[in-house]
Short mmCIF file of C-alpha atoms in Angstrom, two decimals:
data_model
loop_
_atom_site.label_atom_id
_atom_site.label_comp_id
_atom_site.label_asym_id
_atom_site.label_seq_id
_atom_site.Cartn_x
_atom_site.Cartn_y
_atom_site.Cartn_z
CA UNK A 1 0.36 -5.10 14.83
CA UNK A 2 -1.17 -2.50 12.56
CA UNK A 3 -2.40 0.87 13.87
CA UNK A 4 -5.04 1.04 11.17
CA UNK A 5 -8.00 -1.12 12.16
CA UNK A 6 -10.42 -2.49 9.60
CA UNK A 7 -13.73 -4.21 10.27
CA UNK A 8 -15.04 -6.69 9.46
CA UNK A 9 -12.11 -8.92 8.55
CA UNK A 10 -14.31 -11.04 6.29
CA UNK A 11 -17.61 -10.25 4.59
CA UNK A 12 -19.83 -12.35 2.37
CA UNK A 13 -22.73 -10.61 0.68
CA UNK A 14 -25.21 -11.08 -2.10
CA UNK A 15 -25.40 -8.82 -5.12
CA UNK A 16 -28.52 -7.07 -3.82
CA UNK A 17 -27.22 -6.41 -0.31
CA UNK A 18 -26.01 -3.14 1.18
CA UNK A 19 -23.05 -3.32 3.52
CA UNK A 20 -20.30 -1.06 4.80
CA UNK A 21 -16.60 -1.48 5.48
CA UNK A 22 -15.07 0.49 8.32
CA UNK A 23 -11.57 1.82 8.86
CA UNK A 24 -10.25 3.58 11.96
CA UNK A 25 -6.93 5.18 12.91
CA UNK A 26 -5.91 7.15 15.98
CA UNK A 27 -2.53 8.40 14.82
CA UNK A 28 -3.81 11.90 14.01
CA UNK A 29 -3.35 11.26 10.31
CA UNK A 30 -5.21 13.64 7.98
CA UNK A 31 -5.14 11.57 4.80
CA UNK A 32 -6.92 8.25 4.35
CA UNK A 33 -7.10 5.88 1.41
CA UNK A 34 -9.04 2.92 0.05
CA UNK A 35 -7.28 0.30 -2.09
CA UNK A 36 -8.57 -2.82 -3.79
CA UNK A 37 -6.44 -5.94 -4.17
CA UNK A 38 -7.47 -8.88 -6.33
CA UNK A 39 -5.94 -12.29 -5.70
CA UNK A 40 -2.25 -12.50 -6.69
CA UNK A 41 -2.28 -8.88 -7.87
CA UNK A 42 -0.84 -5.70 -6.31
CA UNK A 43 -3.10 -3.18 -4.55
CA UNK A 44 -4.79 -0.51 -6.66
CA UNK A 45 -5.84 2.89 -5.38
CA UNK A 46 -9.58 3.65 -5.28
CA UNK A 47 -10.09 6.84 -3.22
CA UNK A 48 -8.11 9.46 -1.32
CA UNK A 49 -9.48 11.61 1.48
CA UNK A 50 -7.48 14.66 2.42
CA UNK A 51 -8.49 16.58 5.55
CA UNK A 52 -11.85 14.77 5.49
CA UNK A 53 -12.64 15.77 1.92
CA UNK A 54 -12.64 13.44 -1.05
CA UNK A 55 -9.71 14.54 -3.18
CA UNK A 56 -9.16 11.62 -5.53
CA UNK A 57 -11.60 9.13 -7.09
CA UNK A 58 -9.80 6.76 -9.45
CA UNK A 59 -12.85 6.30 -11.68
CA UNK A 60 -14.42 3.86 -9.25
CA UNK A 61 -17.98 2.65 -10.08
CA UNK A 62 -20.74 4.35 -8.11
CA UNK A 63 -21.68 1.09 -6.38
CA UNK A 64 -18.73 1.95 -4.12
CA UNK A 65 -19.44 5.03 -2.01
CA UNK A 66 -16.78 6.35 0.39
CA UNK A 67 -17.48 8.46 3.44
CA UNK A 68 -15.22 10.18 5.96
CA UNK A 69 -17.33 11.11 9.02
CA UNK A 70 -14.35 12.51 10.93
CA UNK A 71 -10.58 12.55 10.80
CA UNK A 72 -10.27 9.11 12.41
CA UNK A 73 -12.89 7.19 10.48
CA UNK A 74 -13.30 6.09 6.90
CA UNK A 75 -16.19 4.04 5.57
CA UNK A 76 -16.80 2.33 2.26
CA UNK A 77 -20.48 1.75 1.51
CA UNK A 78 -21.25 -1.10 -0.84
CA UNK A 79 -24.40 -1.59 -2.88
CA UNK A 80 -25.33 -3.85 -5.77
CA UNK A 81 -21.85 -5.28 -6.12
CA UNK A 82 -20.85 -7.76 -8.79
CA UNK A 83 -18.97 -11.05 -8.34
CA UNK A 84 -15.86 -9.44 -9.87
CA UNK A 85 -15.80 -7.04 -6.92
CA UNK A 86 -14.68 -9.88 -4.69
CA UNK A 87 -11.27 -8.80 -3.38
CA UNK A 88 -9.28 -7.65 -0.38
CA UNK A 89 -10.16 -4.04 0.46
CA UNK A 90 -7.35 -2.19 2.17
CA UNK A 91 -7.47 1.06 4.09
CA UNK A 92 -4.40 3.20 4.65
CA UNK A 93 -3.59 6.49 6.33
CA UNK A 94 -0.74 8.99 6.27
CA UNK A 95 0.15 12.09 8.25
CA UNK A 96 -0.86 14.23 5.29
CA UNK A 97 -1.48 13.48 1.60
CA UNK A 98 1.92 14.68 0.47
CA UNK A 99 4.16 12.22 -1.30
CA UNK A 100 6.89 12.49 1.30
CA UNK A 101 4.65 10.81 3.89
CA UNK A 102 4.46 7.02 4.12
CA UNK A 103 1.08 5.35 4.09
CA UNK A 104 0.28 2.82 6.79
CA UNK A 105 -2.08 0.00 5.90
CA UNK A 106 -4.61 -2.06 7.79
CA UNK A 107 -4.91 -5.80 7.21
CA UNK A 108 -7.98 -5.39 5.03
CA UNK A 109 -11.48 -6.76 4.67
CA UNK A 110 -11.77 -9.85 2.51
CA UNK A 111 -15.00 -9.44 0.56
CA UNK A 112 -16.81 -12.21 -1.28
CA UNK A 113 -19.80 -11.49 -3.51
CA UNK A 114 -22.16 -14.38 -4.11
CA UNK B 1 1.45 1.87 -14.96
CA UNK B 2 4.13 1.07 -12.42
CA UNK B 3 7.36 2.97 -12.92
CA UNK B 4 9.56 0.27 -11.40
CA UNK B 5 11.01 -3.05 -12.49
CA UNK B 6 11.83 -5.82 -10.02
CA UNK B 7 12.85 -9.47 -10.37
CA UNK B 8 9.80 -11.66 -9.80
CA UNK B 9 11.46 -13.85 -7.17
CA UNK B 10 14.59 -14.26 -5.06
CA UNK B 11 15.90 -16.68 -2.46
CA UNK B 12 18.00 -15.85 0.56
CA UNK B 13 19.56 -17.99 3.27
CA UNK B 14 18.43 -17.30 6.81
CA UNK B 15 20.89 -15.04 8.65
CA UNK B 16 22.38 -13.65 5.44
CA UNK B 17 21.76 -10.22 3.95
CA UNK B 18 18.97 -9.99 1.41
CA UNK B 19 19.63 -7.47 -1.37
CA UNK B 20 16.54 -6.63 -3.41
CA UNK B 21 17.15 -4.59 -6.58
CA UNK B 22 14.78 -2.16 -8.27
CA UNK B 23 15.04 -0.19 -11.50
CA UNK B 24 13.23 3.13 -11.85
CA UNK B 25 14.94 4.73 -14.83
CA UNK B 26 12.13 7.25 -15.53
CA UNK B 27 12.00 8.67 -12.01
CA UNK B 28 11.55 12.43 -11.76
CA UNK B 29 13.48 14.74 -9.48
CA UNK B 30 10.80 15.13 -6.83
CA UNK B 31 9.60 11.51 -6.76
CA UNK B 32 10.36 9.36 -3.77
CA UNK B 33 11.28 5.68 -3.79
CA UNK B 34 9.22 3.65 -1.32
CA UNK B 35 9.55 0.04 -0.24
CA UNK B 36 6.70 -1.98 1.22
CA UNK B 37 6.30 -5.66 1.87
CA UNK B 38 3.23 -7.82 2.11
CA UNK B 39 3.14 -11.02 4.07
CA UNK B 40 0.40 -13.44 3.08
CA UNK B 41 -3.06 -12.40 4.33
CA UNK B 42 -1.83 -9.11 5.75
CA UNK B 43 -1.85 -5.53 4.53
CA UNK B 44 1.28 -3.98 3.01
CA UNK B 45 3.84 -2.96 5.61
CA UNK B 46 5.88 0.21 5.14
CA UNK B 47 9.63 -0.44 5.26
CA UNK B 48 11.55 2.65 4.19
CA UNK B 49 11.61 5.50 1.69
CA UNK B 50 14.12 7.95 0.26
CA UNK B 51 14.64 10.72 -2.26
CA UNK B 52 18.34 11.01 -3.00
CA UNK B 53 20.36 9.94 0.00
CA UNK B 54 20.80 6.47 1.38
CA UNK B 55 18.51 5.74 4.29
CA UNK B 56 18.61 3.30 7.20
CA UNK B 57 16.08 2.39 9.86
CA UNK B 58 15.53 -0.49 12.24
CA UNK B 59 14.17 -2.70 9.49
CA UNK B 60 16.37 -2.10 6.47
CA UNK B 61 18.72 0.08 4.46
CA UNK B 62 17.92 1.77 1.17
CA UNK B 63 20.73 2.46 -1.26
CA UNK B 64 19.85 4.82 -4.14
CA UNK B 65 22.29 5.25 -7.02
CA UNK B 66 23.63 8.70 -7.71
CA UNK B 67 21.62 9.02 -10.93
CA UNK B 68 18.54 7.76 -8.99
CA UNK B 69 17.70 5.28 -11.73
CA UNK B 70 17.93 2.28 -9.45
CA UNK B 71 17.93 1.33 -5.79
CA UNK B 72 18.56 -1.65 -3.53
CA UNK B 73 16.74 -2.62 -0.37
CA UNK B 74 18.98 -4.42 2.11
CA UNK B 75 17.66 -6.60 4.91
CA UNK B 76 20.88 -7.12 6.90
CA UNK B 77 20.06 -10.43 8.59
CA UNK B 78 17.11 -12.12 6.94
CA UNK B 79 14.85 -14.35 9.02
CA UNK B 80 12.10 -16.74 8.00
CA UNK B 81 9.58 -14.05 8.96
CA UNK B 82 10.97 -11.82 6.20
CA UNK B 83 9.47 -14.12 3.57
CA UNK B 84 7.05 -11.83 1.72
CA UNK B 85 6.35 -9.93 -1.49
CA UNK B 86 8.49 -6.78 -1.58
CA UNK B 87 7.23 -3.80 -3.55
CA UNK B 88 9.45 -1.01 -4.82
CA UNK B 89 7.29 2.00 -5.61
CA UNK B 90 7.97 5.40 -7.09
CA UNK B 91 5.46 7.71 -5.53
CA UNK B 92 4.14 10.08 -8.17
CA UNK B 93 2.23 13.30 -7.66
CA UNK B 94 -1.41 13.14 -8.69
CA UNK B 95 -2.18 15.92 -11.11
CA UNK B 96 -1.24 19.33 -9.83
CA UNK B 97 -1.88 18.41 -6.20
CA UNK B 98 0.72 17.36 -3.71
CA UNK B 99 -1.05 14.04 -3.18
CA UNK B 100 1.32 11.16 -3.66
CA UNK B 101 -0.05 8.06 -5.35
CA UNK B 102 1.41 4.64 -4.63
CA UNK B 103 1.42 2.63 -7.85
CA UNK B 104 2.31 -0.92 -6.92
CA UNK B 105 4.12 -3.08 -9.46
CA UNK B 106 4.24 -6.87 -9.33
CA UNK B 107 6.95 -6.93 -6.66
CA UNK B 108 9.62 -9.48 -5.76
CA UNK B 109 8.68 -12.59 -3.83
CA UNK B 110 11.51 -13.15 -1.36
CA UNK B 111 11.80 -16.65 0.04
CA UNK B 112 14.08 -16.92 3.08
CA UNK B 113 15.27 -20.48 3.51
CA UNK B 114 16.67 -22.20 6.62
#
């Protein structure tokens, strides 16, 4: 069982919809991450939050908007997505953002854009 | 781009040791080697990581060569539930920050057979 919880597990939305993905961890971790994984491809980093502040944006289109309301929660707000945005969206957390700390992943939200 | 090279697939008999190789010839002195695995429809699962010394935990052992240009993940007694994609990752620092970025390569698909 994973200690990083993502909701919903599945989401189908139209290109004009607005929806949000949610990620929660209660391990006291101070770094949180969003990754995108297309079918049969490895995960790719999108955003890094460090101590509740956005520290890394890997040139992600503005139709993806991350938010970190507190140290346990991470949201990804979606608006005007394209069919090519259909993918598995993974959240991860680590004790701190340093590269000696392992990241722990949730099981993801499988997103389909109609 | 990923800094690691792995065989695309391997087979292992159930109950035998699975030895998964990884080349990372351009690794820098402060970069860690991480291993994750991903079972179908789940998020990546952290296995083990190391810098210079060999490491062992309840899941696996990590053997890093003295020149650090390659490593081997050892699952001592493979079971059918170990069938997964195994990722060897060199965690690089992002810019001048201490934030470690996981750059996933294509991984090795390990098939454990009865």
